[in-house]
Amino acid sequence: MRFVPVVAFLLLLPLLPGSALASERFPPPDFETGYKQPQTITPHARWPVLEYLDVFVLAGALGLSAYLVMKKRSRRGIAALSIFSLAYFGFYRQGCVCAIGSIQNVALGLMGSGYHVPFSVVAFFLLPLLFALFFGRTFCAAVCPHGAIQDVVLLRPLRVPGWLEHTLGLLAYIYLGAAVVFAATGSAFILCEYDPFIALFRLTGSFEMVTLGVCFLVIALFVGRPYCRFLCPYGVLLGLLSRVSKYRVTIYPDKCIKCRLCEDSCPYGAIREPTPEPVAVGRAAGRKTLLLFMALLPVLIAIFSWMGVGIGPSLARSNATVRVAERVWREDTGKASGTTKASSAFRYTGQPPQKLYKEALQIGRRFRTAGGLFGAWVGLVIGLKLIALSVKRRRFEYEADRAACVACGRCYPYCPEEHVRLKALAEIMAKEAVT
Amino acid sequence: MAEGENSKGRREFINGGLRGAMLMGFGALTGLLLDRGQAEDTVWQIDPDLCTQCGNCATYCVLEQSAVKCVHAYVMCGYCDLCTSYFEPQPNALNTGAENQLCPTGAIRRTFVEDPYYQYTIDESLCIGCAKCVKGCTTFGNGSMFLQVRHDRCLNCNECSIAKVCPSRAFRRVPASQPYLLKVKPHAG
């Protein structure tokens, strides 16, 4: 009796088909001692209602942030709120769900690949954009944990030269385009994969990710918010929307007296100085440059989209199906010897390779289109940047750049008018207390 | 200065128009995203029928100790004395000696039920999801041991980093209300 299973096993050994198909090799025992089989336990996930709590906290934090930035004008309040956000969205929620990553879910969801975007992700994608439409980048100011972690380590901000700022700023647009391409084709979520801070929020992660995070933090000591300014794809969307926002961050509470005290107060290079009187000669030349760049725009789009179509096939290798198909094809045609884990896993399923090839070709075609669109996007971004740089808009006061300002409120206390305002307020309050 | 005022008014008007357009766009987007047939939220899970026990689950999870654990469907188990999940291919003896065990962390507990049957229980706090025992059970046994994402540990990352490297694409998103893909094939006869 004791060796029955062993004998059965030995007898069955030559007959074993594949492997997972195997069940029932050893019949279930008939227990005589009244033994009861334990249940397989299935622990539950996080309570789903907490997802709504996240959205609620997000909405509350956004509202509070807008109030602190626009109405209260309190740097201390903004800093306190950003530390709360860092603790809640960063270390407690461990960086997931996040607005930056939600771009990919939305892209994948819109492509209609059968992927359903959860309610909380839709909320995390749309709420900050909605707030940006009215109050500018108040999400960046005190709600985003990525912004907060860089903001708190800022030690001694160096001024980034204008040309470098503009050039690096383009990276974020390209990163956004790439993220949408990879997500929409169902291949990869690159924003999550290469997120520099997630490993720090989770206090664990691969060596590369922790190193990347630490490097970003070290850079953030001297260059204010490097991720936000030069890489963040969600910041691109927020920046675009805050260009047309209803209310905007102003350095002064009432009017600018051009005292120049705020000039160096912004660690993120977002303060624009008043423009000098335009000179007639310079204007004519400027107009010529502008026309040239406008003519260049379609050319740039055409060139880059042609290049994009060209790199489509190499981008397609990011897709797992395409990789397996290529490997199986190489093995079948004798171009590669041996098998990989993926190719043997595919063969194990017993499906015909033709079906796999067909699927891979379809994805490849999608990548050609996506690559072309991505190229066109890069061309458009570069072209528009050149145009924007050659348009000279007159400024009469010191202004916070609508797109670049992350509403951190550091410039407020530099403005003498602000001190006047605060004192006046204090006087009024004192008077009211008396009466 | 009047010109400046004018252009300011014009810009404000254009901005207002753009804002309105954006708002409508947001509305449309929300409708589109939330409409999709009222589908449910999802979590990651492993389809045990596709799993090839490659061992990636143990190393690629973002958690220090993988959220993937070995799960035992007792109804499928043969309660073998010579359990190919528990013992090394050529064990010295069929006892609980560490040198006989296949599990690198000793996470499987073997308890005597009645002659000649033994119960095998997974200690999930020790299990690292390496699938060595799963391989043993699927190749030579009933396949009652298999890997599952444990949702009390899983962070439900936006894109599961094990799913990315899973060679057999056994990882997929499943409805959050049915978060496990358990093997419960009842015994025939």
XYZ file of C-alpha atoms in Angstrom:
624
model
C 0.000 0.000 0.000
C 2.749 2.343 0.942
C 4.448 2.132 -2.442
C 1.373 2.186 -4.616
C 1.862 5.803 -5.717
C 5.525 5.200 -6.458
C 4.788 2.131 -8.568
C 2.024 3.960 -10.399
C 4.425 6.782 -11.060
C 7.045 4.456 -12.521
C 4.497 2.725 -14.720
C 3.162 6.009 -16.003
C 6.538 7.566 -16.629
C 6.900 6.583 -20.308
C 3.328 7.592 -21.022
C 3.594 11.118 -19.707
C 2.398 13.519 -22.378
C 3.432 17.195 -22.276
C 3.153 18.093 -18.669
C 0.428 20.482 -17.538
C -2.111 18.228 -19.185
C -1.271 15.776 -16.493
C -3.655 15.437 -13.653
C -5.121 12.367 -12.139
C -1.888 10.425 -12.223
C -2.462 9.422 -8.665
C -6.073 8.916 -7.660
C -7.299 10.780 -4.623
C -7.011 8.842 -1.456
C -10.022 7.504 0.396
C -9.223 8.601 3.889
C -10.286 6.277 6.631
C -9.462 8.392 9.639
C -11.981 11.111 8.959
C -9.296 13.500 7.719
C -10.741 16.649 6.213
C -8.959 18.362 3.354
C -7.990 21.954 4.071
C -9.412 24.703 1.843
C -7.134 26.575 -0.506
C -7.005 30.061 0.919
C -7.404 33.102 -1.314
C -6.445 36.305 0.488
C -8.312 39.422 -0.602
C -6.861 42.471 -2.244
C -6.972 45.944 -0.764
C -10.474 46.965 0.140
C -11.888 48.418 -3.116
C -13.573 51.347 -1.366
C -10.099 52.677 -0.544
C -9.692 53.395 -4.241
C -12.412 56.020 -3.891
C -10.634 57.369 -0.845
C -7.546 57.961 -3.029
C -9.652 59.937 -5.499
C -11.238 61.855 -2.654
C -7.846 62.736 -1.175
C -6.614 63.761 -4.620
C -9.574 66.084 -5.175
C -9.191 67.567 -1.700
C -5.451 68.089 -2.112
C -5.944 69.731 -5.520
C -8.550 72.101 -4.121
C -6.422 72.973 -1.126
C -3.386 73.466 -3.321
C -5.267 75.852 -5.608
C -6.475 77.786 -2.559
C -2.974 78.004 -1.066
C -1.419 79.094 -4.358
C -4.025 81.535 -5.608
C -5.789 82.915 -2.570
C -3.650 82.386 0.510
C -0.326 82.787 -1.347
C 1.387 80.810 1.367
C 4.667 79.101 0.592
C 4.614 77.419 3.985
C 1.168 75.969 3.333
C 2.206 74.676 -0.081
C 5.305 73.049 1.410
C 3.275 71.401 4.163
C 0.731 70.065 1.684
C 3.459 68.709 -0.570
C 4.977 66.816 2.362
C 1.557 65.321 3.065
C 1.218 64.306 -0.598
C 4.683 62.789 -0.546
C 3.719 60.768 2.497
C 0.286 59.681 1.229
C 0.608 59.241 -2.553
C 4.306 58.482 -2.385
C 5.226 56.383 0.618
C 1.793 55.140 1.738
C 0.227 54.423 -1.669
C 3.709 53.602 -3.011
C 3.324 55.761 -6.086
C 0.465 53.746 -7.629
C -2.036 54.999 -8.897
C -0.373 58.099 -10.312
C -1.350 60.764 -12.789
C 1.836 60.402 -14.828
C 1.341 56.699 -15.433
C -2.371 57.115 -16.099
C -1.530 58.569 -19.521
C -0.659 55.034 -20.602
C -3.837 53.456 -19.264
C -5.875 56.082 -21.077
C -3.929 55.542 -24.320
C -4.390 51.768 -24.073
C -8.052 52.138 -23.119
C -8.768 54.443 -26.050
C -7.218 52.013 -28.512
C -10.062 49.667 -27.728
C -7.912 46.642 -27.015
C -10.455 45.343 -24.535
C -8.639 47.016 -21.668
C -10.929 48.756 -19.234
C -9.537 51.839 -17.509
C -10.466 51.747 -13.808
C -12.479 54.654 -12.425
C -9.666 55.798 -10.117
C -7.211 55.946 -13.014
C -9.617 58.045 -15.083
C -9.999 60.382 -12.099
C -6.236 60.615 -11.578
C -5.801 61.420 -15.252
C -8.533 64.030 -15.557
C -8.788 65.864 -12.213
C -5.314 67.485 -12.303
C -5.868 68.464 -15.956
C -9.183 70.030 -15.029
C -7.554 71.987 -12.218
C -4.756 73.072 -14.575
C -7.383 74.511 -16.904
C -8.487 76.869 -14.150
C -5.573 77.305 -11.744
C -2.408 76.319 -13.617
C -0.038 73.621 -12.409
C -1.299 73.434 -8.838
C -1.042 69.637 -9.100
C 2.730 69.938 -9.528
C 2.916 72.466 -6.699
C 1.820 70.288 -3.828
C -0.042 67.145 -4.894
C 2.348 65.168 -7.087
C 4.679 63.012 -4.956
C 7.321 63.081 -7.698
C 7.414 66.857 -7.606
C 7.370 66.888 -3.817
C 10.332 64.537 -3.375
C 12.430 66.710 -5.695
C 11.170 69.889 -4.107
C 12.150 68.893 -0.563
C 15.726 67.961 -1.498
C 16.391 71.201 -3.397
C 19.516 72.615 -1.768
C 21.224 75.129 -3.974
C 19.535 75.664 -7.329
C 21.794 76.478 -10.237
C 20.524 78.507 -13.141
C 20.160 76.376 -16.260
C 21.165 78.358 -19.368
C 18.236 79.213 -21.640
C 19.362 77.177 -24.647
C 19.838 74.079 -22.495
C 16.506 74.561 -20.748
C 14.673 74.807 -24.071
C 16.477 71.830 -25.597
C 16.070 69.531 -22.598
C 12.465 70.641 -22.296
C 11.780 68.971 -25.652
C 12.692 65.591 -24.130
C 9.453 65.579 -22.146
C 7.399 65.928 -25.328
C 9.306 63.103 -26.999
C 8.953 60.944 -23.879
C 5.217 61.601 -23.881
C 4.964 60.580 -27.537
C 6.974 57.406 -26.933
C 4.918 56.483 -23.866
C 1.686 56.820 -25.832
C 3.069 54.753 -28.733
C 4.219 51.882 -26.521
C 1.072 51.904 -24.400
C -1.391 52.245 -27.272
C 0.176 49.286 -29.081
C -0.155 47.246 -25.899
C 3.601 46.672 -25.697
C 5.008 48.360 -22.620
C 4.315 50.965 -19.970
C 7.660 52.722 -20.193
C 6.716 55.523 -17.787
C 6.215 52.995 -14.987
C 9.152 50.878 -15.999
C 11.641 53.738 -15.924
C 10.053 55.799 -13.188
C 12.963 57.113 -11.122
C 11.224 57.520 -7.777
C 8.973 54.510 -7.488
C 11.780 52.378 -6.076
C 12.373 55.005 -3.386
C 8.667 55.171 -2.524
C 8.535 51.399 -2.170
C 11.869 51.266 -0.363
C 12.732 48.311 -2.566
C 13.438 47.704 -6.219
C 16.059 46.553 -8.666
C 19.583 47.927 -8.404
C 19.173 49.976 -11.593
C 15.946 51.594 -10.442
C 17.296 52.556 -7.018
C 20.458 53.949 -8.626
C 18.389 55.940 -11.114
C 16.280 57.355 -8.300
C 19.285 58.326 -6.205
C 20.950 59.944 -9.245
C 17.834 62.015 -9.889
C 17.742 63.102 -6.251
C 21.423 64.102 -6.325
C 20.823 66.164 -9.471
C 17.717 67.637 -7.826
C 19.932 69.076 -5.089
C 21.370 71.532 -7.584
C 18.955 71.604 -10.507
C 15.392 72.236 -9.399
C 12.984 69.418 -10.253
C 14.922 67.824 -13.134
C 12.268 65.174 -13.783
C 9.391 67.669 -13.859
C 11.136 70.106 -16.166
C 12.890 67.848 -18.612
C 11.084 64.522 -18.612
C 7.644 64.530 -17.066
C 5.114 63.745 -19.823
C 2.177 64.666 -17.633
C 3.809 68.039 -16.985
C 3.661 68.578 -20.746
C -0.111 68.190 -20.701
C -0.457 70.365 -17.598
C 1.811 73.010 -19.135
C -0.221 73.124 -22.329
C -3.463 73.489 -20.411
C -2.185 76.093 -17.986
C -1.291 78.318 -20.950
C -5.011 78.980 -21.232
C -5.872 78.708 -17.532
C -8.473 81.037 -16.077
C -6.345 82.151 -13.145
C -2.590 82.326 -13.146
C 0.220 82.559 -10.666
C 1.400 86.118 -10.296
C 4.567 86.974 -8.428
C 2.993 90.155 -7.060
C -0.335 90.296 -5.245
C -1.565 93.435 -6.970
C 0.860 95.098 -9.374
C 4.515 94.781 -10.331
C 6.781 97.646 -9.293
C 9.723 96.197 -11.254
C 12.012 96.213 -8.242
C 13.826 93.141 -9.657
C 13.918 91.498 -6.234
C 12.163 88.366 -7.504
C 14.541 87.898 -10.457
C 16.594 85.128 -8.875
C 13.927 83.683 -6.631
C 12.691 80.951 -8.968
C 14.687 77.708 -8.745
C 12.919 76.380 -11.835
C 13.743 79.190 -14.254
C 10.113 80.128 -14.762
C 10.292 83.889 -14.187
C 10.291 86.001 -17.349
C 11.673 89.516 -17.281
C 9.998 92.521 -18.911
C 11.092 92.893 -22.532
C 13.103 95.902 -23.652
C 11.587 98.327 -26.162
C 11.552 96.616 -29.564
C 13.861 98.044 -32.228
C 12.494 98.460 -35.770
C 15.451 96.749 -37.460
C 15.336 93.772 -35.126
C 11.633 93.413 -35.773
C 12.039 93.055 -39.536
C 14.714 90.401 -39.113
C 12.596 88.631 -36.515
C 9.641 88.533 -38.875
C 11.817 86.927 -41.543
C 13.004 84.215 -39.117
C 9.450 83.546 -38.059
C 8.288 83.075 -41.655
C 11.230 80.780 -42.313
C 10.406 78.591 -39.308
C 6.734 78.489 -40.267
C 7.700 77.227 -43.708
C 10.061 74.755 -42.065
C 7.322 73.227 -39.882
C 5.700 70.959 -42.514
C 9.148 69.954 -43.760
C 10.186 68.916 -40.255
C 6.969 66.959 -39.767
C 7.456 65.164 -43.101
C 11.103 64.283 -42.421
C 10.495 63.036 -38.889
C 7.412 61.011 -39.783
C 9.388 59.331 -42.590
C 12.072 58.483 -40.050
C 9.376 57.299 -37.636
C 7.992 54.830 -40.149
C 11.563 53.614 -40.620
C 12.172 52.911 -36.940
C 8.718 51.275 -36.586
C 10.046 47.704 -36.964
C 12.716 48.175 -34.294
C 10.146 49.696 -31.945
C 7.959 46.664 -32.598
C 10.547 44.448 -30.857
C 9.333 45.911 -27.576
C 6.220 43.809 -28.099
C 6.420 40.330 -26.609
C 4.371 38.702 -29.384
C 6.639 40.148 -32.048
C 9.727 38.940 -30.187
C 8.429 35.383 -29.848
C 7.304 35.286 -33.472
C 10.706 36.427 -34.648
C 12.480 33.860 -32.503
C 10.230 30.995 -33.588
C 10.681 31.989 -37.209
C 14.460 32.074 -36.843
C 14.441 28.666 -35.206
C 12.199 27.188 -37.887
C 14.267 28.539 -40.731
C 17.499 27.351 -39.117
C 18.806 30.874 -38.494
C 19.007 30.236 -34.777
C 19.759 27.086 -32.882
C 18.322 26.031 -29.554
C 15.256 27.496 -27.935
C 14.558 30.320 -25.556
C 12.163 30.122 -22.632
C 9.619 32.099 -24.636
C 9.868 30.041 -27.812
C 9.627 26.745 -25.974
C 6.672 28.093 -24.016
C 5.014 28.912 -27.317
C 5.711 25.480 -28.781
C 4.349 23.930 -25.623
C 0.948 25.471 -26.390
C 0.894 23.507 -29.674
C -0.476 26.412 -31.691
C 0.567 26.691 -35.347
C 3.324 29.295 -35.846
C 1.487 30.752 -38.846
C -1.119 32.234 -36.545
C 1.627 33.787 -34.422
C 3.368 35.225 -37.516
C 0.122 36.749 -38.690
C -0.478 38.350 -35.316
C 3.098 39.681 -35.210
C 2.824 41.135 -38.704
C -0.358 42.894 -37.705
C 1.353 44.414 -34.660
C 4.301 45.349 -36.882
C 1.996 47.248 -39.220
C 0.435 49.032 -36.279
C 3.930 50.033 -35.181
C 4.678 51.485 -38.615
C 1.645 53.741 -38.318
C 2.430 54.541 -34.711
C 6.090 55.220 -35.586
C 4.999 57.595 -38.337
C 2.679 59.454 -36.013
C 5.370 59.564 -33.341
C 7.818 61.049 -35.870
C 5.234 63.615 -36.951
C 4.731 64.538 -33.280
C 8.473 65.022 -32.754
C 8.678 67.159 -35.911
C 5.701 69.214 -34.815
C 7.147 69.775 -31.359
C 10.548 70.869 -32.666
C 8.970 73.088 -35.315
C 6.604 74.759 -32.879
C 9.441 75.285 -30.407
C 11.434 77.131 -33.072
C 8.394 79.241 -33.900
C 7.703 79.951 -30.233
C 11.313 81.011 -29.719
C 11.154 83.472 -32.602
C 7.882 85.036 -31.526
C 8.685 88.006 -29.337
C 5.817 88.902 -27.117
C 6.073 92.124 -25.193
C 6.080 91.923 -21.432
C 5.736 94.920 -19.218
C 6.072 93.195 -15.871
C 7.882 90.314 -14.265
C 5.791 87.267 -15.029
C 5.721 83.628 -14.070
C 5.786 81.605 -17.271
C 2.384 79.972 -17.492
C 3.642 76.636 -18.749
C 6.896 76.374 -16.786
C 5.690 77.638 -13.397
C 4.934 74.777 -11.028
C 3.272 77.153 -8.551
C 5.630 76.357 -5.686
C 5.141 79.873 -4.296
C 8.834 80.508 -3.602
C 8.731 83.907 -5.302
C 5.867 85.286 -3.206
C 7.888 86.430 -0.187
C 10.436 88.124 -2.477
C 7.861 90.682 -3.594
C 7.727 93.805 -1.396
C 4.110 94.293 -2.416
C 3.373 90.955 -0.821
C 4.716 92.218 2.508
C 2.533 95.272 2.192
C -0.443 93.039 1.585
C 0.251 90.814 4.559
C 0.787 93.735 6.918
C -2.351 95.424 5.709
C -4.244 92.249 6.322
C -2.801 91.992 9.822
C -3.884 95.569 10.555
C -7.397 94.947 9.337
C -7.606 91.833 11.437
C -6.344 93.675 14.501
C -8.927 96.387 13.943
C -11.695 93.884 13.575
C -10.607 92.163 16.763
C -10.935 95.469 18.645
C -14.390 96.341 17.354
C -1.051 101.207 -23.867
C -4.561 101.004 -25.379
C -3.207 98.553 -27.920
C -1.821 96.462 -25.083
C -5.223 96.444 -23.371
C -6.873 95.401 -26.606
C -4.542 92.502 -27.241
C -4.969 91.457 -23.626
C -8.726 91.343 -24.081
C -8.373 89.425 -27.304
C -6.038 86.887 -25.721
C -8.401 86.433 -22.807
C -11.240 85.793 -25.253
C -9.237 83.187 -27.193
C -8.151 81.527 -23.951
C -11.750 81.355 -22.819
C -12.754 79.688 -26.076
C -9.913 77.172 -25.828
C -10.853 76.431 -22.226
C -14.429 75.724 -23.232
C -13.263 73.426 -26.032
C -10.950 71.588 -23.622
C -13.737 71.132 -21.111
C -15.950 69.600 -23.763
C -13.053 67.385 -24.814
C -12.627 66.199 -21.210
C -16.320 65.431 -21.012
C -16.171 63.366 -24.174
C -13.038 61.557 -22.986
C -14.573 60.713 -19.616
C -17.681 59.378 -21.313
C -15.620 57.302 -23.705
C -13.393 55.848 -20.993
C -16.078 55.074 -18.463
C -18.634 53.860 -20.985
C -16.852 50.678 -22.072
C -19.564 48.263 -21.103
C -19.301 48.855 -17.346
C -16.369 46.476 -17.193
C -14.872 45.769 -13.814
C -11.541 46.796 -12.349
C -8.828 44.245 -12.797
C -5.941 42.658 -10.929
C -3.020 40.556 -12.175
C -3.142 36.776 -12.033
C -1.318 33.746 -13.415
C -3.121 31.235 -15.551
C -1.741 27.975 -14.105
C -2.483 26.100 -17.314
C -0.112 28.361 -19.259
C 2.631 28.610 -16.622
C 5.873 26.879 -17.585
C 7.537 27.226 -14.165
C 10.434 29.268 -15.588
C 11.293 30.836 -12.233
C 10.919 34.480 -13.307
C 8.185 35.061 -10.722
C 10.696 34.729 -7.905
C 13.054 37.385 -9.239
C 11.130 39.938 -11.297
C 8.484 41.126 -8.830
C 9.015 44.710 -7.663
C 8.645 43.508 -4.092
C 11.681 42.220 -2.290
C 9.817 38.986 -1.675
C 7.648 38.156 -4.665
C 3.865 38.473 -4.378
C 3.673 35.196 -6.289
C 3.398 32.131 -4.069
C 2.851 28.471 -4.535
C -0.754 27.469 -3.871
C -1.945 23.975 -3.122
C -5.295 22.681 -4.359
C -5.776 19.846 -1.873
C -8.696 18.346 -3.816
C -6.315 17.497 -6.635
C -3.523 16.180 -4.445
C -2.645 12.496 -4.406
C -1.124 12.777 -0.898
C 1.818 10.747 -2.161
C 4.502 9.492 0.178
C 7.071 10.156 -2.547
C 5.957 13.680 -3.388
C 7.878 15.057 -6.358
C 7.194 18.591 -5.161
C 8.649 17.919 -1.782
C 11.585 15.627 -2.480
C 14.736 16.039 -4.488
C 14.840 13.832 -7.598
C 16.878 11.186 -5.747
C 16.234 11.590 -2.060
C 18.349 9.709 0.455
C 15.256 8.819 2.388
C 11.611 9.780 2.370
C 11.773 11.951 5.458
C 11.796 15.627 6.331
C 15.584 15.943 6.320
C 16.685 19.212 4.758
C 18.966 17.401 2.323
C 15.968 15.583 0.841
C 13.849 18.657 0.219
C 13.436 20.303 -3.143
C 12.222 23.653 -1.792
C 15.198 26.015 -1.384
C 13.603 27.734 1.598
C 11.958 24.716 3.206
C 8.535 26.280 2.785
C 6.645 23.010 2.331
C 5.515 21.258 5.486
C 4.973 17.494 5.306
C 2.583 16.035 7.860
C 1.464 12.479 8.260
C -2.261 11.864 7.689
C -2.659 8.117 7.615
C -0.761 5.316 6.022
C 0.448 5.914 3.291
C -0.737 9.480 2.899
C 0.974 12.739 3.717
C -0.356 16.261 3.586
C 1.809 19.000 2.092
C 1.206 22.571 3.234
C 2.866 25.730 1.898
C 4.212 28.215 4.416
C 3.657 31.393 2.399
C 5.897 33.492 4.594
C 8.819 31.333 3.417
C 7.733 30.656 -0.175
C 9.580 32.754 -2.752
C 7.553 31.685 -5.792
C 10.456 29.913 -7.519
C 8.118 27.224 -8.894
C 10.561 24.350 -8.280
C 7.850 22.390 -6.475
C 5.296 23.358 -9.126
C 7.542 21.872 -11.778
C 7.901 18.693 -9.753
C 4.160 18.387 -9.252
C 3.118 19.200 -12.829
C 5.742 17.003 -14.457
C 5.383 13.885 -12.338
C 2.315 14.425 -10.172
C -1.263 15.574 -10.290
C -0.420 19.232 -10.782
C -2.107 20.234 -7.576
C 0.580 22.812 -6.772
C 0.687 25.931 -8.903
C 1.661 29.581 -8.710
C -0.776 32.364 -7.918
C -0.418 36.099 -7.313
C -1.354 36.642 -3.668
C -3.444 39.774 -3.548
C -2.721 40.593 0.064
C 0.874 41.199 -1.064
C 0.507 42.290 -4.700
C 0.740 46.053 -5.262
C -1.278 45.661 -8.468
C 1.270 47.683 -10.435
C 0.070 49.464 -13.495
C 2.142 47.103 -15.558
C 3.185 43.971 -13.691
C 6.923 43.585 -14.095
C 6.695 39.799 -13.998
C 4.030 39.853 -16.710
C 6.492 41.763 -18.864
C 9.059 38.962 -18.729
C 6.705 35.985 -18.527
C 7.779 33.804 -21.465
C 4.491 31.955 -21.745
C 2.310 35.045 -21.268
C 0.532 33.311 -18.442
C -0.036 36.628 -16.652
C -3.209 38.455 -17.433
C -5.606 40.952 -15.924
C -8.609 39.290 -14.309
C -11.752 40.871 -12.805
C -11.106 42.067 -9.257
C -14.174 40.196 -8.000
C -12.649 36.878 -9.131
C -9.000 37.487 -8.455
C -7.772 33.880 -8.488
C -7.423 31.298 -11.237
C -7.408 28.211 -9.075
C -7.008 24.702 -10.334
C -10.007 22.854 -8.950
C -10.435 20.071 -11.454
C -12.384 17.470 -9.547
C -11.094 13.959 -9.651
C -12.737 11.792 -12.239
C -14.416 8.894 -10.503
